[in-house]
Short mmCIF file of C-alpha atoms and ligand atoms in Angstrom, two decimals:
data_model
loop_
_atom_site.label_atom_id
_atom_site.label_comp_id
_atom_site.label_asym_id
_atom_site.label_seq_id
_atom_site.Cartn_x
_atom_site.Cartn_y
_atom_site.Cartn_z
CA UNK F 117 53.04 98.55 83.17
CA UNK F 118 55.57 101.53 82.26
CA UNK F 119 56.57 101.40 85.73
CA UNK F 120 56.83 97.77 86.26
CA UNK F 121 58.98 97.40 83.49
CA UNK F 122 61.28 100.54 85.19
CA UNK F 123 61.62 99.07 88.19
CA UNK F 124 62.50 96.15 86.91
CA UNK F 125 65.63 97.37 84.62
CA UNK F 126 66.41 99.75 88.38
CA UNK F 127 66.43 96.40 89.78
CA UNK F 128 68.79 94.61 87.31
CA UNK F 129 71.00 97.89 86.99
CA UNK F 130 71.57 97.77 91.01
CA UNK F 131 71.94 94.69 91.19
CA UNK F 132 74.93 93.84 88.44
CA UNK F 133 76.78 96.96 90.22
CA UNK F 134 76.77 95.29 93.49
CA UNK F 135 78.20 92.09 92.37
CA UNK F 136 80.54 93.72 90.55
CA UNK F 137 81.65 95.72 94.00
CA UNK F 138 81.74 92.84 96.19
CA UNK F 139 83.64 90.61 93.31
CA UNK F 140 87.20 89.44 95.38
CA UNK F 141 90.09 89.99 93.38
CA UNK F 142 93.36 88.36 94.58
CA UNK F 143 96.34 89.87 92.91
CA UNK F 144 98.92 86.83 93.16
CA UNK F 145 102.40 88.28 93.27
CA UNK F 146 105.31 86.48 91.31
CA UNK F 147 108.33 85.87 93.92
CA UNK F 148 111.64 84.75 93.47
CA UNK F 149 112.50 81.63 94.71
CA UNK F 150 114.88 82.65 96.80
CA UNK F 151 112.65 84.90 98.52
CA UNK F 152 110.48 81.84 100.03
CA UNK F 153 107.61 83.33 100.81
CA UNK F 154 105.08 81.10 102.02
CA UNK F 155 102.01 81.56 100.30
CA UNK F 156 98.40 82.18 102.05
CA UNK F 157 97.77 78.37 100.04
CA UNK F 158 100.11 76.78 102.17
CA UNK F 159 100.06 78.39 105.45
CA UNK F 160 96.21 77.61 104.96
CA UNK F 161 94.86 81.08 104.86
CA UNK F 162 91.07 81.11 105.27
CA UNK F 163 89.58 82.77 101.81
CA UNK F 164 88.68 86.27 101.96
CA UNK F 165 84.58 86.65 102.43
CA UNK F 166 84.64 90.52 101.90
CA UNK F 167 86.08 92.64 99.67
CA UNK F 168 87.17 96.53 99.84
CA UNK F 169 87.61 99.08 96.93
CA UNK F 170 91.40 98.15 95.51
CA UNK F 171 94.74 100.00 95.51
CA UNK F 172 98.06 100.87 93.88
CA UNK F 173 100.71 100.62 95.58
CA UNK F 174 103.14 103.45 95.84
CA UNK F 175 104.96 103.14 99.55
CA UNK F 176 106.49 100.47 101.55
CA UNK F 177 105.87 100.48 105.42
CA UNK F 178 107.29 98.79 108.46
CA UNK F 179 105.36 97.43 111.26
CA UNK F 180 106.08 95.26 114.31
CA UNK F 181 103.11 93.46 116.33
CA UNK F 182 104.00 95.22 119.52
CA UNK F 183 103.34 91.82 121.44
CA UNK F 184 106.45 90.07 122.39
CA UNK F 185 106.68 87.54 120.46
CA UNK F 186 109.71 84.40 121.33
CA UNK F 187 107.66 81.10 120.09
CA UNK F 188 108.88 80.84 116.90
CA UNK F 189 107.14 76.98 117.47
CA UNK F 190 103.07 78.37 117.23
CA UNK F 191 104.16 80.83 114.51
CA UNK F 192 101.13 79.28 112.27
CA UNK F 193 98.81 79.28 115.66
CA UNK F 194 99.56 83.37 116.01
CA UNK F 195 99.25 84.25 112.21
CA UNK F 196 95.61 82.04 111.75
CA UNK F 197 94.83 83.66 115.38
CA UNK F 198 95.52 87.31 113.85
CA UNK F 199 93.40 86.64 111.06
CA UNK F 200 90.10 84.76 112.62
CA UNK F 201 90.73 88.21 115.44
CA UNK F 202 90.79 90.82 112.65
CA UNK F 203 87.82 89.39 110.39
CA UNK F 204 85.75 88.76 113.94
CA UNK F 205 86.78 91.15 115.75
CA UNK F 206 87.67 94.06 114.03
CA UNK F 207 85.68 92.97 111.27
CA UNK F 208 88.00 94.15 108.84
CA UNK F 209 88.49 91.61 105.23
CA UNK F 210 91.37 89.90 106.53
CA UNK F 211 94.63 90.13 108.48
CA UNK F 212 95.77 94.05 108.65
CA UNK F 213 99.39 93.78 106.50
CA UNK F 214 100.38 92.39 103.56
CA UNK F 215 103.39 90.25 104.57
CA UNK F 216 104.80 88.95 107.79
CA UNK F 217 107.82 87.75 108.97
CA UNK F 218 108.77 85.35 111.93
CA UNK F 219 111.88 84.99 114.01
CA UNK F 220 113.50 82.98 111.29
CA UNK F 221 113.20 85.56 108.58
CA UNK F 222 110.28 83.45 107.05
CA UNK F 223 108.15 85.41 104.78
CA UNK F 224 104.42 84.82 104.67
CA UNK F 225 101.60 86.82 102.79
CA UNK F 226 98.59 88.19 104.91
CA UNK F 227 96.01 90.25 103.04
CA UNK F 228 96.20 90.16 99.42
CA UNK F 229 98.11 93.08 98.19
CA UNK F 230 95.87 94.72 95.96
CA UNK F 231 94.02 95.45 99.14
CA UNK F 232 94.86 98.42 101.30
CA UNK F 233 95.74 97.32 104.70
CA UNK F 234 93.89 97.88 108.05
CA UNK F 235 95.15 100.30 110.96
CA UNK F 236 93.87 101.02 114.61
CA UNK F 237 95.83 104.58 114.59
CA UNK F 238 94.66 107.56 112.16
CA UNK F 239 96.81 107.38 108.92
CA UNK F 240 95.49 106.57 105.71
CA UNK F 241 96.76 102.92 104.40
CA UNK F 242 95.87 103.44 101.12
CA UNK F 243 98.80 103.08 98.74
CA UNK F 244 101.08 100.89 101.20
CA UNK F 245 102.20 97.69 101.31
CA UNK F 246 102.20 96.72 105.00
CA UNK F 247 105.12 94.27 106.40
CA UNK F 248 105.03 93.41 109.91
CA UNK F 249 107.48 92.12 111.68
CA UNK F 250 106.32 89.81 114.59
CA UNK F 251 107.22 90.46 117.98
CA UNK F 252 107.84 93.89 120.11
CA UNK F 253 110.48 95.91 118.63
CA UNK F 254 110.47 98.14 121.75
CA UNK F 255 111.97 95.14 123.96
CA UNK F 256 112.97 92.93 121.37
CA UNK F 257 115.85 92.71 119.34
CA UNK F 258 116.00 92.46 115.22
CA UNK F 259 118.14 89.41 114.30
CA UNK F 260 120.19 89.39 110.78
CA UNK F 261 117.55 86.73 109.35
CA UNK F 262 114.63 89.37 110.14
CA UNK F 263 116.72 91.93 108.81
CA UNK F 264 117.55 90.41 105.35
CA UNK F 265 113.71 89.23 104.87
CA UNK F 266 112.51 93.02 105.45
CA UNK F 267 115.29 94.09 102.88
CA UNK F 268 114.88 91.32 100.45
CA UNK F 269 110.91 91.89 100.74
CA UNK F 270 111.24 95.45 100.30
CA UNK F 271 112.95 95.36 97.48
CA UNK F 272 110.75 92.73 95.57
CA UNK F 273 107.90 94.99 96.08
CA UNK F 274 110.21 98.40 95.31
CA UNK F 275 110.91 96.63 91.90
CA UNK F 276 107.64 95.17 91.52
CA UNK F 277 105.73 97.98 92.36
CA UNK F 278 107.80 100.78 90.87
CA UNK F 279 107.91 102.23 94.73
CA UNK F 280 110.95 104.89 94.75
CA UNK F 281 113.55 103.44 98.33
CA UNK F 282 112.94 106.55 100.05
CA UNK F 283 109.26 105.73 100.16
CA UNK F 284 109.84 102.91 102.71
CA UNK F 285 109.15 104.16 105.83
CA UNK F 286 107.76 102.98 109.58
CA UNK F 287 104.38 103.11 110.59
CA UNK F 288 105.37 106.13 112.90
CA UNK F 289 106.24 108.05 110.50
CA UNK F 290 102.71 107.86 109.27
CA UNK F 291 101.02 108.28 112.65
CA UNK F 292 102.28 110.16 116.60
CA UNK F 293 99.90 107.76 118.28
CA UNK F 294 102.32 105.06 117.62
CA UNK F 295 106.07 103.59 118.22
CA UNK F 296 106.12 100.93 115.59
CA UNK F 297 107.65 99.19 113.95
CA UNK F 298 109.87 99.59 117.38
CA UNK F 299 112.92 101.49 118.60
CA UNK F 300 115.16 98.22 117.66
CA UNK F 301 113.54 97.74 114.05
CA UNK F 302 113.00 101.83 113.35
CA UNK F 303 116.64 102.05 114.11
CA UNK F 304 117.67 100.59 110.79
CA UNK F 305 115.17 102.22 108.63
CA UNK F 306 116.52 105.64 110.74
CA UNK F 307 120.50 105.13 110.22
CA UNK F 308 119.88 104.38 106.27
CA UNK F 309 120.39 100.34 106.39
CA UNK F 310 117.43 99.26 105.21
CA UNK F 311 116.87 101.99 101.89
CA UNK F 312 120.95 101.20 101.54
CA UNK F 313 120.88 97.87 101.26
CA UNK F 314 117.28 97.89 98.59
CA UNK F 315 118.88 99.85 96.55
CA UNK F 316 122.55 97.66 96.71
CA UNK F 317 119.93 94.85 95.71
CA UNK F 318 117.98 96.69 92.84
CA UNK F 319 121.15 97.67 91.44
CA UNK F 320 122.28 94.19 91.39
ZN1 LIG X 504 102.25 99.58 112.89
#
């Protein structure tokens, strides 16, 4: 009987720690309106069906898709393809980056943010906030609307998340197996633009 009644406190012990593990938490994020970010509600994000041991975030890095990218049309096709690919496929929770932003310098959330992102190189995404900017930053060029949206982003999350501007960085800084976010993108972050202009912004 002792052990019946054991077993059957092990079982409710094990199982109230599970559901407590696999509870999904979605930090929603308070933007600016002028930021117009387009929420995972109304780009019609699928909800997330796994979950993954949480983060703070402390670092801000760049990312391209290294895909040429030109039809601005399909964005929505491309970002709901990324995300049924990285759940099926990779079988990771959910779309690899945080944020994403089109040809227009639209902003849209990917994976919730108080989830660390998803790589295929070897660097440790714990602690970042992941923007990607679509298309291939190797034979593409960064337009001025792309450029304000990674600047205007950055610094919402640099305020938000207490993230000092010379903690926003590229992906290759991170990881030699890589050139994103892209010689045309990496350029800016390289010649002092992008921390420049977050911190003209914070200041503001
Ligand atoms: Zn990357």
């Amino acid at each position: 009987m002792k052990f019946f009644i054991s077993l059957f406190i092990l079982v409710i012990v094990v199982s109230c720690s599970t559901s407590q593990k696999n509870e999904i938490v979605i930090q929603e994020l308070d933007y600016p309106e002028e930021l117009n970010v387009i929420t995972r509600e109304a780009w019609g994000s699928a909800p997330l069906t796994k979950t993954l041991p949480q983060h703070e975030i402390n670092k801000i890095t760049l990312h391209h898709s290294g895909v040429e990218f030109k039809d601005q049309e399909n964005v929505l096709t491309k970002i709901k393809n990324l995300q049924s690919w990285s759940r099926s496929e990779k079988e990771w929770i959910d779309i690899p980056y945080h944020f994403m932003i089109d040809l227009e310098g639209n902003i849209y959330e990917g994976r919730p943010i108080n989830y660390p992102g998803a790589t295929n190189t070897e660097y440790d995404p714990i602690g970042h906030a992941l923007i990607e900017v679509m298309g291939n930053y190797e034979v593409q060029k960064i337009n001025d609307k792309q450029l304000k949206a990674v600047i205007d982003l950055s610094a919402y999350l640099a305020q938000e998340f207490n993230v000092p501007a010379e903690e926003i960085k590229g992906h290759k800084d991170y990881s030699s197996q890589t050139v994103c976010p892209g010689e045309d993108l990496y350029k800016y972050l390289a010649d002092g633009t992008i921390v420049a202009g977050v911190r003209e912004r914070i200041e503001k």
